[in-house]
Amino acid sequence: MTVPGAGTAYRYRAHGADVCRSMAFPTPRGGGSSSLPENNRPYSSGAASRSFSPAFVSAAGGVLQQQLDVLDYLSDDGGALPAVPETFQAPPLPLPRMPPVGAAPVMPDVGYRAHPRDAAPAGDKIAFRTRSAEEVLDDGYKWRKYGKKSVKNSPNPRNYYRCSTEGCSVKKRVERDKDDVNYVVTMYEGVHNHASPGTVYYASQDPATGRFFVAGMHSLGP
DNA sequence: CGGTTTTGACCTGCGC
DNA sequence: GCGCAGGTCAAAACCG
């Protein structure tokens, strides 16, 4: 796919999956060159890996009622959420097992624009907004809270979690969207080095807005 | 009793 | 160099 005006690559990586893909979105502010390294180019330029593992699974193994706004990509510098490009098309992804009728699989992860200071290759980060009344979403992993911090320009505190599994250094930050408290902003950093729950997400497209959202998810089992 | 949460202190990077 | 903001540490409290 191509996105006119795309400049900044948004790199994301599925949790637990040994894959890494890149996407291109228009920059929230200003432009940018598309001169990017081989592993960090816009989506259309390379063969995409076809496997991913999931960020969320409900405790009961069912479909969560939260709605992930998969196209609301986030940056960590407080940038505003941009409009979805009209030419945006869902990336090609593998057909999931048992897809719900009318749903298409998508990556729930939205691109995380790495801050220049986060240029380290090991810094695999994803961030997304989730419409949820729950502060902490059950993603199937066990987390231990290690910090809480109020953030400038936001009335809501940011919570810091680490994966409780020994030897796993994955972290996540969770905070309420400052613009809409109905949404929870979650950012994962790192990749789990242990077994993860297998879940496939299905997305549907809102015909009114053209936006995709996660319509459901399915556990792949052990 | 062991694991988790809370919370103030400390550390580090960045901008001025 | 200084102040600010974000991220982490660690001791105490809490909980099952």
CSV table of C-alpha atoms (C1' of nucleotides) in Angstrom, one decimal:
chain,number,residue,atom,x,y,z
A,1,MET,CA,0.0,0.0,0.0
A,2,THR,CA,1.0,3.5,-0.3
A,3,VAL,CA,0.1,6.5,1.7
A,4,PRO,CA,0.6,9.8,0.0
A,5,GLY,CA,2.5,12.2,2.1
A,6,ALA,CA,3.8,9.4,4.2
A,7,GLY,CA,7.1,10.4,5.7
A,8,THR,CA,7.7,8.9,9.1
A,9,ALA,CA,7.9,5.2,9.5
A,10,TYR,CA,6.1,3.8,12.4
A,11,ARG,CA,7.6,0.6,13.6
A,12,TYR,CA,5.7,-1.9,15.5
A,13,ARG,CA,6.2,-5.4,16.5
A,14,ALA,CA,3.7,-8.0,17.6
A,15,HIS,CA,4.1,-9.3,21.1
A,16,GLY,CA,5.6,-12.7,21.4
A,17,ALA,CA,6.1,-12.9,17.7
A,18,ASP,CA,9.5,-13.0,16.2
A,19,VAL,CA,8.5,-10.6,13.5
A,20,CYS,CA,8.8,-7.0,12.8
A,21,ARG,CA,7.1,-4.9,10.3
A,22,SER,CA,6.9,-1.3,9.4
A,23,MET,CA,4.2,1.1,8.4
A,24,ALA,CA,4.2,4.5,7.1
A,25,PHE,CA,1.8,7.2,8.1
A,26,PRO,CA,1.7,10.9,7.5
A,27,THR,CA,3.6,12.6,10.3
A,28,PRO,CA,1.3,14.3,12.8
A,29,ARG,CA,3.3,17.5,12.5
A,30,GLY,CA,5.5,18.5,9.7
A,31,GLY,CA,6.9,16.2,7.1
A,32,GLY,CA,9.9,14.1,6.8
A,33,SER,CA,12.1,12.1,4.5
A,34,SER,CA,11.3,8.6,3.6
A,35,SER,CA,14.9,7.6,3.5
A,36,LEU,CA,14.7,4.8,5.8
A,37,PRO,CA,16.8,1.7,6.6
A,38,GLU,CA,15.8,-1.6,5.1
A,39,ASN,CA,14.0,-2.8,8.2
A,40,ASN,CA,12.2,0.5,8.7
A,41,ARG,CA,10.6,1.4,5.5
A,42,PRO,CA,7.0,2.1,4.6
A,43,TYR,CA,4.7,-0.9,4.5
A,44,SER,CA,4.6,-1.2,0.8
A,45,SER,CA,8.3,-1.7,0.4
A,46,GLY,CA,8.9,-5.1,1.8
A,47,ALA,CA,7.6,-8.5,2.3
A,48,ALA,CA,5.6,-8.5,5.5
A,49,SER,CA,5.8,-11.3,7.9
A,50,ARG,CA,2.5,-13.0,8.3
A,51,SER,CA,2.4,-14.0,11.9
A,52,PHE,CA,1.6,-12.1,15.0
A,53,SER,CA,0.5,-12.7,18.4
A,54,PRO,CA,-1.8,-10.7,20.3
A,55,ALA,CA,-1.9,-8.1,22.8
A,56,PHE,CA,-5.2,-8.9,24.4
A,57,VAL,CA,-7.2,-11.9,25.4
A,58,SER,CA,-10.0,-11.8,27.8
A,59,ALA,CA,-9.7,-13.5,31.1
A,60,ALA,CA,-12.5,-15.8,30.1
A,61,GLY,CA,-11.0,-16.4,26.7
A,62,GLY,CA,-13.8,-14.6,25.0
A,63,VAL,CA,-14.1,-11.5,23.0
A,64,LEU,CA,-13.5,-8.4,24.9
A,65,GLN,CA,-15.9,-5.6,24.6
A,66,GLN,CA,-13.2,-3.0,24.4
A,67,GLN,CA,-12.9,-1.3,21.1
A,68,LEU,CA,-9.4,-0.7,19.8
A,69,ASP,CA,-9.1,2.3,17.7
A,70,VAL,CA,-6.4,0.7,15.6
A,71,LEU,CA,-5.8,3.7,13.4
A,72,ASP,CA,-5.2,6.1,16.1
A,73,TYR,CA,-1.5,5.8,16.2
A,74,LEU,CA,0.4,7.4,19.0
A,75,SER,CA,3.5,9.2,19.6
A,76,ASP,CA,5.2,9.6,22.9
A,77,ASP,CA,5.6,13.3,22.5
A,78,GLY,CA,2.1,14.2,23.1
A,79,GLY,CA,1.2,14.7,19.5
A,80,ALA,CA,-2.4,15.0,18.5
A,81,LEU,CA,-4.0,12.0,16.9
A,82,PRO,CA,-4.1,12.6,13.1
A,83,ALA,CA,-6.9,12.0,10.7
A,84,VAL,CA,-6.8,8.6,8.9
A,85,PRO,CA,-5.6,9.1,5.4
A,86,GLU,CA,-8.4,8.5,2.9
A,87,THR,CA,-6.2,6.2,0.9
A,88,PHE,CA,-5.3,4.1,3.8
A,89,GLN,CA,-5.9,0.4,3.3
A,90,ALA,CA,-5.7,-2.3,5.8
A,91,PRO,CA,-2.4,-4.1,5.6
A,92,PRO,CA,-2.4,-7.6,4.2
A,93,LEU,CA,-2.5,-10.2,6.9
A,94,PRO,CA,-3.1,-13.9,7.2
A,95,LEU,CA,-6.6,-15.1,7.4
A,96,PRO,CA,-7.3,-16.0,11.0
A,97,ARG,CA,-8.9,-19.2,12.1
A,98,MET,CA,-12.6,-18.8,12.6
A,99,PRO,CA,-12.9,-15.2,11.5
A,100,PRO,CA,-16.2,-13.6,12.4
A,101,VAL,CA,-18.4,-12.8,9.4
A,102,GLY,CA,-17.6,-9.5,7.9
A,103,ALA,CA,-14.4,-9.1,9.9
A,104,ALA,CA,-10.9,-8.8,8.5
A,105,PRO,CA,-7.8,-9.5,10.5
A,106,VAL,CA,-5.6,-6.6,11.3
A,107,MET,CA,-2.8,-5.8,13.5
A,108,PRO,CA,-4.2,-4.3,16.6
A,109,ASP,CA,-0.9,-2.6,17.1
A,110,VAL,CA,-0.7,0.9,15.8
A,111,GLY,CA,2.5,2.4,14.8
A,112,TYR,CA,4.6,3.9,17.5
A,113,ARG,CA,6.7,6.7,16.2
A,114,ALA,CA,10.0,6.2,18.0
A,115,HIS,CA,11.3,9.3,19.6
A,116,PRO,CA,14.8,10.1,18.4
A,117,ARG,CA,16.1,9.1,21.8
A,118,ASP,CA,14.5,5.7,21.4
A,119,ALA,CA,16.4,4.9,18.3
A,120,ALA,CA,18.0,1.8,19.8
A,121,PRO,CA,17.1,-1.3,17.7
A,122,ALA,CA,16.0,-3.1,20.8
A,123,GLY,CA,13.3,-0.6,21.5
A,124,ASP,CA,10.3,-2.3,20.0
A,125,LYS,CA,7.4,-0.3,21.0
A,126,ILE,CA,3.7,-0.3,20.2
A,127,ALA,CA,1.0,2.0,21.4
A,128,PHE,CA,-2.7,2.1,21.0
A,129,ARG,CA,-5.8,3.5,22.4
A,130,THR,CA,-8.5,1.2,23.8
A,131,ARG,CA,-12.0,2.2,24.6
A,132,SER,CA,-12.4,0.6,28.0
A,133,ALA,CA,-13.8,1.3,31.4
A,134,GLU,CA,-11.0,-0.9,32.8
A,135,GLU,CA,-7.8,0.9,33.7
A,136,VAL,CA,-5.7,-2.2,33.1
A,137,LEU,CA,-6.6,-4.5,30.3
A,138,ASP,CA,-6.0,-8.2,30.6
A,139,ASP,CA,-3.7,-9.1,27.8
A,140,GLY,CA,-3.0,-12.5,29.1
A,141,TYR,CA,0.3,-11.7,30.7
A,142,LYS,CA,1.1,-11.1,34.3
A,143,TRP,CA,2.3,-7.6,35.1
A,144,ARG,CA,3.7,-6.0,38.2
A,145,LYS,CA,3.2,-2.4,38.8
A,146,TYR,CA,6.4,-0.6,39.6
A,147,GLY,CA,5.6,3.0,39.3
A,148,LYS,CA,3.0,5.7,38.9
A,149,LYS,CA,3.7,9.2,37.7
A,150,SER,CA,1.6,12.2,36.9
A,151,VAL,CA,2.3,13.5,33.5
A,152,LYS,CA,2.5,17.1,32.4
A,153,ASN,CA,-0.5,18.3,30.4
A,154,SER,CA,-2.5,15.4,31.5
A,155,PRO,CA,-4.8,15.1,34.5
A,156,ASN,CA,-4.4,11.4,34.5
A,157,PRO,CA,-1.5,9.6,36.1
A,158,ARG,CA,0.6,7.2,34.1
A,159,ASN,CA,1.2,3.7,35.5
A,160,TYR,CA,4.2,1.6,34.8
A,161,TYR,CA,4.2,-2.1,34.7
A,162,ARG,CA,6.8,-4.8,34.1
A,163,CYS,CA,6.2,-8.4,33.1
A,164,SER,CA,6.2,-10.5,36.2
A,165,THR,CA,7.8,-13.5,34.4
A,166,GLU,CA,11.3,-14.0,35.5
A,167,GLY,CA,13.8,-12.9,32.9
A,168,CYS,CA,11.2,-11.1,30.8
A,169,SER,CA,11.9,-7.4,30.6
A,170,VAL,CA,8.8,-6.3,28.8
A,171,LYS,CA,7.3,-3.1,30.1
A,172,LYS,CA,4.1,-1.3,29.5
A,173,ARG,CA,2.8,2.1,30.3
A,174,VAL,CA,-0.9,2.7,30.8
A,175,GLU,CA,-2.7,6.0,31.1
A,176,ARG,CA,-6.1,7.5,30.4
A,177,ASP,CA,-6.3,9.5,27.2
A,178,LYS,CA,-6.2,13.1,28.3
A,179,ASP,CA,-8.7,14.1,25.6
A,180,ASP,CA,-11.1,11.3,26.2
A,181,VAL,CA,-11.1,9.5,29.5
A,182,ASN,CA,-13.1,6.7,27.9
A,183,TYR,CA,-9.9,5.6,26.2
A,184,VAL,CA,-7.0,3.9,27.8
A,185,VAL,CA,-3.6,4.5,26.1
A,186,THR,CA,-1.3,1.5,26.4
A,187,MET,CA,2.3,1.4,25.2
A,188,TYR,CA,4.3,-1.8,25.3
A,189,GLU,CA,8.0,-1.9,25.1
A,190,GLY,CA,10.0,-5.0,24.3
A,191,VAL,CA,9.1,-8.5,23.3
A,192,HIS,CA,8.1,-11.3,25.7
A,193,ASN,CA,10.6,-14.1,25.8
A,194,HIS,CA,8.2,-16.6,27.0
A,195,ALA,CA,5.0,-18.3,26.0
A,196,SER,CA,2.2,-15.9,25.1
A,197,PRO,CA,-1.5,-16.4,24.7
A,198,GLY,CA,-2.4,-16.8,21.1
A,199,THR,CA,-5.0,-14.5,20.0
A,200,VAL,CA,-6.0,-13.2,16.6
A,201,TYR,CA,-7.8,-9.9,16.1
A,202,TYR,CA,-10.5,-9.2,13.6
A,203,ALA,CA,-11.2,-5.7,12.4
A,204,SER,CA,-14.2,-4.2,10.8
A,205,GLN,CA,-14.3,-0.9,9.0
A,206,ASP,CA,-16.8,1.7,10.0
A,207,PRO,CA,-18.4,2.7,6.7
A,208,ALA,CA,-19.2,6.2,8.0
A,209,THR,CA,-15.7,7.1,8.9
A,210,GLY,CA,-13.6,4.6,7.0
A,211,ARG,CA,-11.9,3.8,10.2
A,212,PHE,CA,-11.0,0.3,11.3
A,213,PHE,CA,-11.7,-1.1,14.7
A,214,VAL,CA,-11.2,-4.4,16.3
A,215,ALA,CA,-14.4,-6.2,16.1
A,216,GLY,CA,-13.3,-9.3,17.9
A,217,MET,CA,-10.5,-11.6,18.7
A,218,HIS,CA,-10.0,-15.3,18.9
A,219,SER,CA,-7.6,-17.3,21.0
A,220,LEU,CA,-5.5,-19.7,19.0
A,221,GLY,CA,-4.9,-21.9,22.1
A,222,PRO,CA,-1.6,-23.3,23.3
B,1,DC,C1',4.3,-15.7,53.8
B,2,DG,C1',5.1,-14.5,49.2
B,3,DG,C1',3.7,-11.6,45.6
B,4,DT,C1',1.8,-7.1,44.4
B,5,DT,C1',0.7,-2.3,45.1
B,6,DT,C1',1.7,2.2,46.7
B,7,DT,C1',4.4,6.2,46.9
B,8,DG,C1',8.2,9.4,47.8
B,9,DA,C1',12.9,9.7,46.5
B,10,DC,C1',16.3,9.3,43.2
B,11,DC,C1',18.3,9.2,38.6
B,12,DT,C1',18.8,10.7,33.9
B,13,DG,C1',18.1,13.2,29.7
B,14,DC,C1',16.9,17.4,27.6
B,15,DG,C1',16.0,22.3,26.8
B,16,DC,C1',17.2,26.8,28.0
C,1,DG,C1',24.7,24.8,35.1
C,2,DC,C1',20.0,24.6,36.3
C,3,DG,C1',15.3,23.2,36.3
C,4,DC,C1',11.9,20.3,34.5
C,5,DA,C1',9.8,16.0,33.2
C,6,DG,C1',9.8,11.2,32.7
C,7,DG,C1',11.2,6.8,34.3
C,8,DT,C1',12.8,3.7,37.9
C,9,DC,C1',13.9,2.2,42.6
C,10,DA,C1',12.9,0.5,46.9
C,11,DA,C1',10.8,0.3,51.4
C,12,DA,C1',6.5,-0.1,53.5
C,13,DA,C1',1.8,-1.5,53.3
C,14,DC,C1',-1.5,-4.4,51.5
C,15,DC,C1',-3.7,-8.7,50.1
C,16,DG,C1',-4.9,-13.5,49.2
